[in-house]
Coordinates of C-alpha atoms and ligand atoms in Angstrom, one line a residue:
X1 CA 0.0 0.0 0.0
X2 CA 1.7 2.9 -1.0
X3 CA 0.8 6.8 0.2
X4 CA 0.0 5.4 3.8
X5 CA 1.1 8.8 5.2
X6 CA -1.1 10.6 2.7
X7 CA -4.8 11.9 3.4
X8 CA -6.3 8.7 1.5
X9 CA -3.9 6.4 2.0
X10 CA -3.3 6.6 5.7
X11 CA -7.3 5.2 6.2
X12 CA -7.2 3.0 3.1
X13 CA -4.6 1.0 4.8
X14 CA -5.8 1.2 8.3
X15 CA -9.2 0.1 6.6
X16 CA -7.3 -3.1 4.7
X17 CA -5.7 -4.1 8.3
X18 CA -8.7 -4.1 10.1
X19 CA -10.7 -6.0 7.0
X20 CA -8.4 -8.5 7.6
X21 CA -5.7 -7.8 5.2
X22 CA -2.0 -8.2 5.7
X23 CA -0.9 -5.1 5.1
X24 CA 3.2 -3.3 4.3
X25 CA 2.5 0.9 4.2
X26 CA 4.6 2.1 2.0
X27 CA 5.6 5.9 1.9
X28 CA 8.6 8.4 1.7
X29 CA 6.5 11.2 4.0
X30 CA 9.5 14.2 3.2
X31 CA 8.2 13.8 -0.4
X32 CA 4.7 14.8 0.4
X33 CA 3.3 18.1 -0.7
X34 CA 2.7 18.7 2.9
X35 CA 5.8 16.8 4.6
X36 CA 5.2 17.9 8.1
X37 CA 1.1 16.6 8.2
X38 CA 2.6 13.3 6.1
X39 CA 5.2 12.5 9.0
X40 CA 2.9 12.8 11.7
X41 CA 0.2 10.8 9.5
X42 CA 3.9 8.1 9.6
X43 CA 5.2 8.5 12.7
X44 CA 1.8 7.6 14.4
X45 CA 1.0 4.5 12.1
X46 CA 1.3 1.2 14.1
X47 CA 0.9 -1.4 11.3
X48 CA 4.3 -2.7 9.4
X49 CA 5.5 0.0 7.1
X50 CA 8.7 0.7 5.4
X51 CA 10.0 4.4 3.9
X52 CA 10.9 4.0 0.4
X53 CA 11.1 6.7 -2.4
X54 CA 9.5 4.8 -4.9
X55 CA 11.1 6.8 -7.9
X56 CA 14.6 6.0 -6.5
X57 CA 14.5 3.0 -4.3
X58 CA 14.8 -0.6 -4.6
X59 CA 11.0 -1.6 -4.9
X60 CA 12.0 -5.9 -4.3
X61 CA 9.4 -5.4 -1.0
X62 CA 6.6 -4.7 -3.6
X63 CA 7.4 -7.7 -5.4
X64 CA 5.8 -10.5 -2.7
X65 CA 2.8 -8.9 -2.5
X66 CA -0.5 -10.1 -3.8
X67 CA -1.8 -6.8 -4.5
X68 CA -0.2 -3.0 -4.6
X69 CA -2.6 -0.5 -3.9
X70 CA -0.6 2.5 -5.3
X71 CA -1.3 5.8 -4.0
X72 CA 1.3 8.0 -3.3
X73 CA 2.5 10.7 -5.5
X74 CA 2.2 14.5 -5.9
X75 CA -1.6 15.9 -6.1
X76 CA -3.1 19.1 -6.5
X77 CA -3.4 21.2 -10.2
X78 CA -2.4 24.8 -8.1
X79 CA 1.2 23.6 -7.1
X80 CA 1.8 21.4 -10.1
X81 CA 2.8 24.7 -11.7
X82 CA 6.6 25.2 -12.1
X83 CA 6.7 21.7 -9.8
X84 CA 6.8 20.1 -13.5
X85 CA 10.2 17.5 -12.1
X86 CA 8.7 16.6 -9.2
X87 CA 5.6 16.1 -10.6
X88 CA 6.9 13.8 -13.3
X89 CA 8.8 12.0 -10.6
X90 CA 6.4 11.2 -8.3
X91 CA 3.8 10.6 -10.2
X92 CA 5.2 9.0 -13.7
X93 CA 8.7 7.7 -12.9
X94 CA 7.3 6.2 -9.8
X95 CA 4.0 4.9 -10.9
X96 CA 6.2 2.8 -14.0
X97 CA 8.8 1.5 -10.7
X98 CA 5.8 0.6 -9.2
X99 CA 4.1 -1.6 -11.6
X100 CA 7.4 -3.1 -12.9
X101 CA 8.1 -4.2 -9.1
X102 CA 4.5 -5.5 -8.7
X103 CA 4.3 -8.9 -9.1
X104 CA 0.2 -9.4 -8.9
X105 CA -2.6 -6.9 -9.1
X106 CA -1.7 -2.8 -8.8
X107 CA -4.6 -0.6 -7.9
X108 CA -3.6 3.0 -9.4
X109 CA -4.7 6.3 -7.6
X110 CA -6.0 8.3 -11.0
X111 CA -8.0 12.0 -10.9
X112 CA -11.1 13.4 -12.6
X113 CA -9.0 16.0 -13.5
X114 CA -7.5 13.6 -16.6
X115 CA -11.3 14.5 -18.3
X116 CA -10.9 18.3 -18.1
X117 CA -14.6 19.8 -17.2
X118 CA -17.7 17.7 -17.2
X119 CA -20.3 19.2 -19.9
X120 CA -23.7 20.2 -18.6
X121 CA -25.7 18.0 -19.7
X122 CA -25.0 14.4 -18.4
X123 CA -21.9 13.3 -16.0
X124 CA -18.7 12.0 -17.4
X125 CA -18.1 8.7 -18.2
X126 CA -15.1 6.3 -18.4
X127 CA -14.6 6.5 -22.3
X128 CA -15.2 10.2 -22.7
X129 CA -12.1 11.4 -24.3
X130 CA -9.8 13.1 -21.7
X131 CA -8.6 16.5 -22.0
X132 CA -5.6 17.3 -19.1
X133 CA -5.1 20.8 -18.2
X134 CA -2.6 21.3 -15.8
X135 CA 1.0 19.6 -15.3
X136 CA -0.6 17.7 -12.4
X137 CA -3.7 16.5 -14.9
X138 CA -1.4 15.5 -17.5
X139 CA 1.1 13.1 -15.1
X140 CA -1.5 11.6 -14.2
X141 CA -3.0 10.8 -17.6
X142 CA 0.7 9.7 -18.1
X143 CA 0.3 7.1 -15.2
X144 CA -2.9 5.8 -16.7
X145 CA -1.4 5.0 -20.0
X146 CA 1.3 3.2 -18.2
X147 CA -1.0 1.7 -16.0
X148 CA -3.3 0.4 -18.6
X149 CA -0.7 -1.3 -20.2
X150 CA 0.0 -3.9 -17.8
X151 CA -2.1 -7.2 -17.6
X152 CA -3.9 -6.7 -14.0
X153 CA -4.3 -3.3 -13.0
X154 CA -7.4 -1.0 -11.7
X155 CA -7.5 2.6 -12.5
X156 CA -9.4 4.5 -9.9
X157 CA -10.0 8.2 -11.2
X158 CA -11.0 9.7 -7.5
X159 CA -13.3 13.5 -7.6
X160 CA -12.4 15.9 -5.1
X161 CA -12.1 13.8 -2.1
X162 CA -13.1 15.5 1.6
X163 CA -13.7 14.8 5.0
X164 CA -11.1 14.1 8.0
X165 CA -7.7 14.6 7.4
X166 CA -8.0 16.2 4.4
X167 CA -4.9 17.5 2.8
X168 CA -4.7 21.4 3.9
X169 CA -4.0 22.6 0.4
X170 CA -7.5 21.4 -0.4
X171 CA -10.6 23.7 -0.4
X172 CA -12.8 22.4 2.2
X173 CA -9.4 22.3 4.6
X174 CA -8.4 25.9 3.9
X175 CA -12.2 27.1 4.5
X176 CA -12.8 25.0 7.9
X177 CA -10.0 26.7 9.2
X178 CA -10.1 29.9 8.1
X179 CA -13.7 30.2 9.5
X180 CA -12.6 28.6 13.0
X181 CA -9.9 31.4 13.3
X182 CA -12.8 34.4 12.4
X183 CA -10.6 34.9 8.6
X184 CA -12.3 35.3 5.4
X185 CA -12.7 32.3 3.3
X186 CA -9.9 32.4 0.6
X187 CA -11.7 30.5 -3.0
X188 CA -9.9 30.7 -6.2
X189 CA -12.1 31.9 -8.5
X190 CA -16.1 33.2 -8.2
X191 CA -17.4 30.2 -6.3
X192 CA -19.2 29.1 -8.9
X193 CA -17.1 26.1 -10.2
X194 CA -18.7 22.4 -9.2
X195 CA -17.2 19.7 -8.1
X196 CA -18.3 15.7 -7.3
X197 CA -17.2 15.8 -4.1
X198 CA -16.7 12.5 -2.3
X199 CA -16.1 11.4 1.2
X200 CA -13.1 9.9 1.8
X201 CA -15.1 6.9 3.6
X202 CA -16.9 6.3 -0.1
X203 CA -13.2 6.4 -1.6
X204 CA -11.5 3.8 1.2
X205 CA -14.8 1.6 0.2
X206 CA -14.0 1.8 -3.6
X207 CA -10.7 1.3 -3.2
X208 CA -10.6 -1.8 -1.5
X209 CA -13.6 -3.3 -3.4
X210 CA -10.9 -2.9 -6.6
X211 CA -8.3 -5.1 -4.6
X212 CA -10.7 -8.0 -5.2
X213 CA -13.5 -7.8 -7.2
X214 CA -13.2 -9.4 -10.7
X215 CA -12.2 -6.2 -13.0
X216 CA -10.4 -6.5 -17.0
X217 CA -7.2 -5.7 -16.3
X218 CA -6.4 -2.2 -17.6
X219 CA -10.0 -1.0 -16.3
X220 CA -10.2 2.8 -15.3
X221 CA -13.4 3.6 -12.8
X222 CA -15.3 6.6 -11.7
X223 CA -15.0 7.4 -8.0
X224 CA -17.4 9.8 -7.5
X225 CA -20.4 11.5 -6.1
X226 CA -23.0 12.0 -8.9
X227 CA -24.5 15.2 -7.6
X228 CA -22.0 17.8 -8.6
X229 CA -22.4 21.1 -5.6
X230 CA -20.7 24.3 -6.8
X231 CA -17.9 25.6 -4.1
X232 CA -21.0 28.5 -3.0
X233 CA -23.4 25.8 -2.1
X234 CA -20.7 24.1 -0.3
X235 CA -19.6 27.6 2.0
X236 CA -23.4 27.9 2.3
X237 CA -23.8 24.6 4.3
X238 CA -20.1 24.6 5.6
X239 CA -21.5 28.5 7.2
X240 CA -24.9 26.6 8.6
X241 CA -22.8 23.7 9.9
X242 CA -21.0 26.4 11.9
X243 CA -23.8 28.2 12.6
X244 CA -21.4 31.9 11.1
X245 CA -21.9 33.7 8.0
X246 CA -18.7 33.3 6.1
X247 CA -17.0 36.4 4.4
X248 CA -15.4 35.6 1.4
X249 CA -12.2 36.7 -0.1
X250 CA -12.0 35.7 -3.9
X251 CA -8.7 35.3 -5.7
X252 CA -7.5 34.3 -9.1
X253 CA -9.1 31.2 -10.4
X254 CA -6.4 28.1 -10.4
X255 CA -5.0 27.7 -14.3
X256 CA -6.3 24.4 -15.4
X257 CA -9.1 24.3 -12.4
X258 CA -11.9 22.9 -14.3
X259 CA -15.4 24.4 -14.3
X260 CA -17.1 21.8 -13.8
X261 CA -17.1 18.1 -12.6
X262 CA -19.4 15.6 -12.6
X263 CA -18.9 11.9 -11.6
X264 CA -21.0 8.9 -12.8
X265 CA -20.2 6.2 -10.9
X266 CA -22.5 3.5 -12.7
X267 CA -19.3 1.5 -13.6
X268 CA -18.3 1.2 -10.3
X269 CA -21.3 0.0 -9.0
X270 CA -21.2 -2.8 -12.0
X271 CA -17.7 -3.8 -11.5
X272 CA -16.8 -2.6 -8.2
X273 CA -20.9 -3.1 -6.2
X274 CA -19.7 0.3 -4.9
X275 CA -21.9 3.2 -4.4
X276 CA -21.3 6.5 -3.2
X277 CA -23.6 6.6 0.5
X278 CA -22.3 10.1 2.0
X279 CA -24.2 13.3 1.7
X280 CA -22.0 16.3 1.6
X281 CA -24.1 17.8 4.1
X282 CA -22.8 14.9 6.7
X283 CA -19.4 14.5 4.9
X284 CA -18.9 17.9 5.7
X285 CA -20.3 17.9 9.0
X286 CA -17.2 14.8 9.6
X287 CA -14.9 17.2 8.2
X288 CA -15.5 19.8 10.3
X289 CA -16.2 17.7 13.7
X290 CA -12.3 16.9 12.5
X291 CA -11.1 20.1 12.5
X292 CA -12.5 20.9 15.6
X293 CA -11.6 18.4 17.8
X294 CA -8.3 16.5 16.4
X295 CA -6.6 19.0 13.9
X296 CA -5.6 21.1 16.2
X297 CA -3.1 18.3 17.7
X298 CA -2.1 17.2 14.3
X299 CA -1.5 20.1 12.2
Ligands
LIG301 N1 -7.3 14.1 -2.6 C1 -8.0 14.1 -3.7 O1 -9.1 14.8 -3.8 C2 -7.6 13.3 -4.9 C3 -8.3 13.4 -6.1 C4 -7.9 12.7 -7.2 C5 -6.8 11.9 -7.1 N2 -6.1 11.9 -6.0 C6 -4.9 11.0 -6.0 O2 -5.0 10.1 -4.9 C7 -3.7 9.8 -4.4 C8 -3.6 10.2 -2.9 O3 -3.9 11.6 -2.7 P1 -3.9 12.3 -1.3 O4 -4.8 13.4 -1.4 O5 -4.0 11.3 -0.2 O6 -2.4 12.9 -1.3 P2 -1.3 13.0 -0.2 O7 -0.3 14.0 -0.6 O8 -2.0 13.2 1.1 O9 -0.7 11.5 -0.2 C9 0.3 11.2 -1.1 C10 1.4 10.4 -0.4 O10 2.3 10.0 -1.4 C11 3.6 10.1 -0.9 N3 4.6 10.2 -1.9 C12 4.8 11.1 -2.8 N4 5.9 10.9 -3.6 C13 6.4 9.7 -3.2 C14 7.5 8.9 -3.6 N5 8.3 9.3 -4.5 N6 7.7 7.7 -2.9 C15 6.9 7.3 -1.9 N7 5.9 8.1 -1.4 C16 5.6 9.2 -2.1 C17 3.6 11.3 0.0 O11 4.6 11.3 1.0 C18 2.2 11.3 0.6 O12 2.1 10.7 1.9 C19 -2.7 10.6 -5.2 O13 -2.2 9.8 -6.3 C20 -3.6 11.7 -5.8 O14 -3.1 12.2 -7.1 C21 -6.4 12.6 -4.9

């Protein structure tokens, strides 16, 4: 399991161990876009891990395993500007290690972003072409191909994942705490973009239905809400939640940041019996029950 220190990998792999899975984490936390959360995230994992820089290292522990659920590497379309080397590195040059180590299934960690923006009238879909946008959007369309490629692998393209733990270059991180501390909410952009948010509870679900379940090999999935809620709607609840009335400080929107989008997930529930069951209004509710009581120790 690799990204164990990471916001999604930490609970997939706490998740496998307690489903009864023998579980290795696998991360290098000081190459994490936010190293300090990552090596806490580490340092406070009890199950069997080992750091390895999975660009550099020798990947032979990989080999034995039965299944590599691959999800470390560099997210996020803002800071994938000018990050083009590291990007490539930790997302392409180690995704190819990775499946060249693997001796049985890999479970890849893919974004909507590879599709660009969702149109308006129906939610994207698996074979809709894909149209990257942003150095972070294209690596990963570049770990796909690779990926896809190799005879037993499971491309999960994750939406906007949220709830506890959440990265805090992500939206929903940056607004909780910003409105705990009194400070206007900083959003790139008008607000009016929307996104297919989904808990990070739906995601761990996904992704270890895909360790098992009988998929082609070379299969990319949906993981995603299908009710797309523009970043407004979101501050709207997020204010109600904690019973303030957020102010709002708009800046540039993100290069690359698409408008729109918009999961369906009917694949997944074909191949993978998975679902999305969490309403944003309770997702968020998680989130912010997070921030409240456990971030503060963390961050
Ligand atoms: N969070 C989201 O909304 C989202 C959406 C779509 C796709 N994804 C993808 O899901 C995966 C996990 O995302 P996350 O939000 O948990 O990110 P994260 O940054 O919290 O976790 C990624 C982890 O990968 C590790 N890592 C990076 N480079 C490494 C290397 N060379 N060797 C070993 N470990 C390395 C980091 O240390 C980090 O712990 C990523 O592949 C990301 O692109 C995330």
């Amino acid at each position: 399991m690799t990204g164990a220190a990471g916001f999604i990998g930490s609970r997939v792999v706490e998740a496998a161990a307690e489903a009864g899975h023998e579980v290795l984490a696998v991360d290098a936390p000081d190459r994490a876009l936010a190293p300090g959360a990552a090596r806490r995230t580490w340092d406070a994992l009890t199950l069997p891990k080992v750091e390895l820089d999975l660009a550099s290292a020798d990947l032979r522990p990989l080999t034995s395993a039965d299944v590599v659920v691959h999800l470390a590497g560099r997210p996020g379309i803002r800071s994938s500007w000018g990050a083009e080397d590291d990007i490539h590195r930790d997302n392409v040059v180690a995704t190819r290690r990775v499946l060249a180590a693997a001796g049985g299934r890999v479970v890849v960690a893919s974004s909507s972003s590879v599709y660009g923006s969702a149109g308006r009238d129906r939610p994207t879909r698996e074979d809709d072409p894909l149209a990257p946008a942003s150095p972070y959007a294209v690596s990963k369309v570049a770990a796909e191909r690779l990926a896809r490629r190799c005879p037993d692998t499971v491309v999960l393209r994750y939406f906007s994942v949220y709830g506890p733990g959440q990265r805090p270059d992500m939206a929903f991180h940056r607004f909780t705490e910003a409105a705990l501390a009194g400070r206007p909410l900083p959003v790139f952009g008008d607000g009016r973009k929307a996104r297919s948010f989904t808990h990070v509870d739906d995601v761990v679900a996904a992704t270890l239905a895909a360790v098992t379940a009988g998929v082609p090999g070379g299969t990319a999935i949906n993981v995603g809400h299908p009710e797309p809620v523009t970043v407004r709607t979101a501050i709207g609840l997020l204010g109600r939640i904690l019973d303030v009335r957020p102010d709002i400080e708009n800046a540039a929107p993100v290069a690359g940041d698409a408008d729109r989008t918009w999961a369906d997930p009917s694949l997944a529930r074909d191949l993978l019996g998975w679902t999305p069951r969490i309403a944003l209004a309770d997702g968020l509710a998680d989130q912010i029950a997070w921030h409240r009581e456990i971030a503060p120790a963390v961050l």
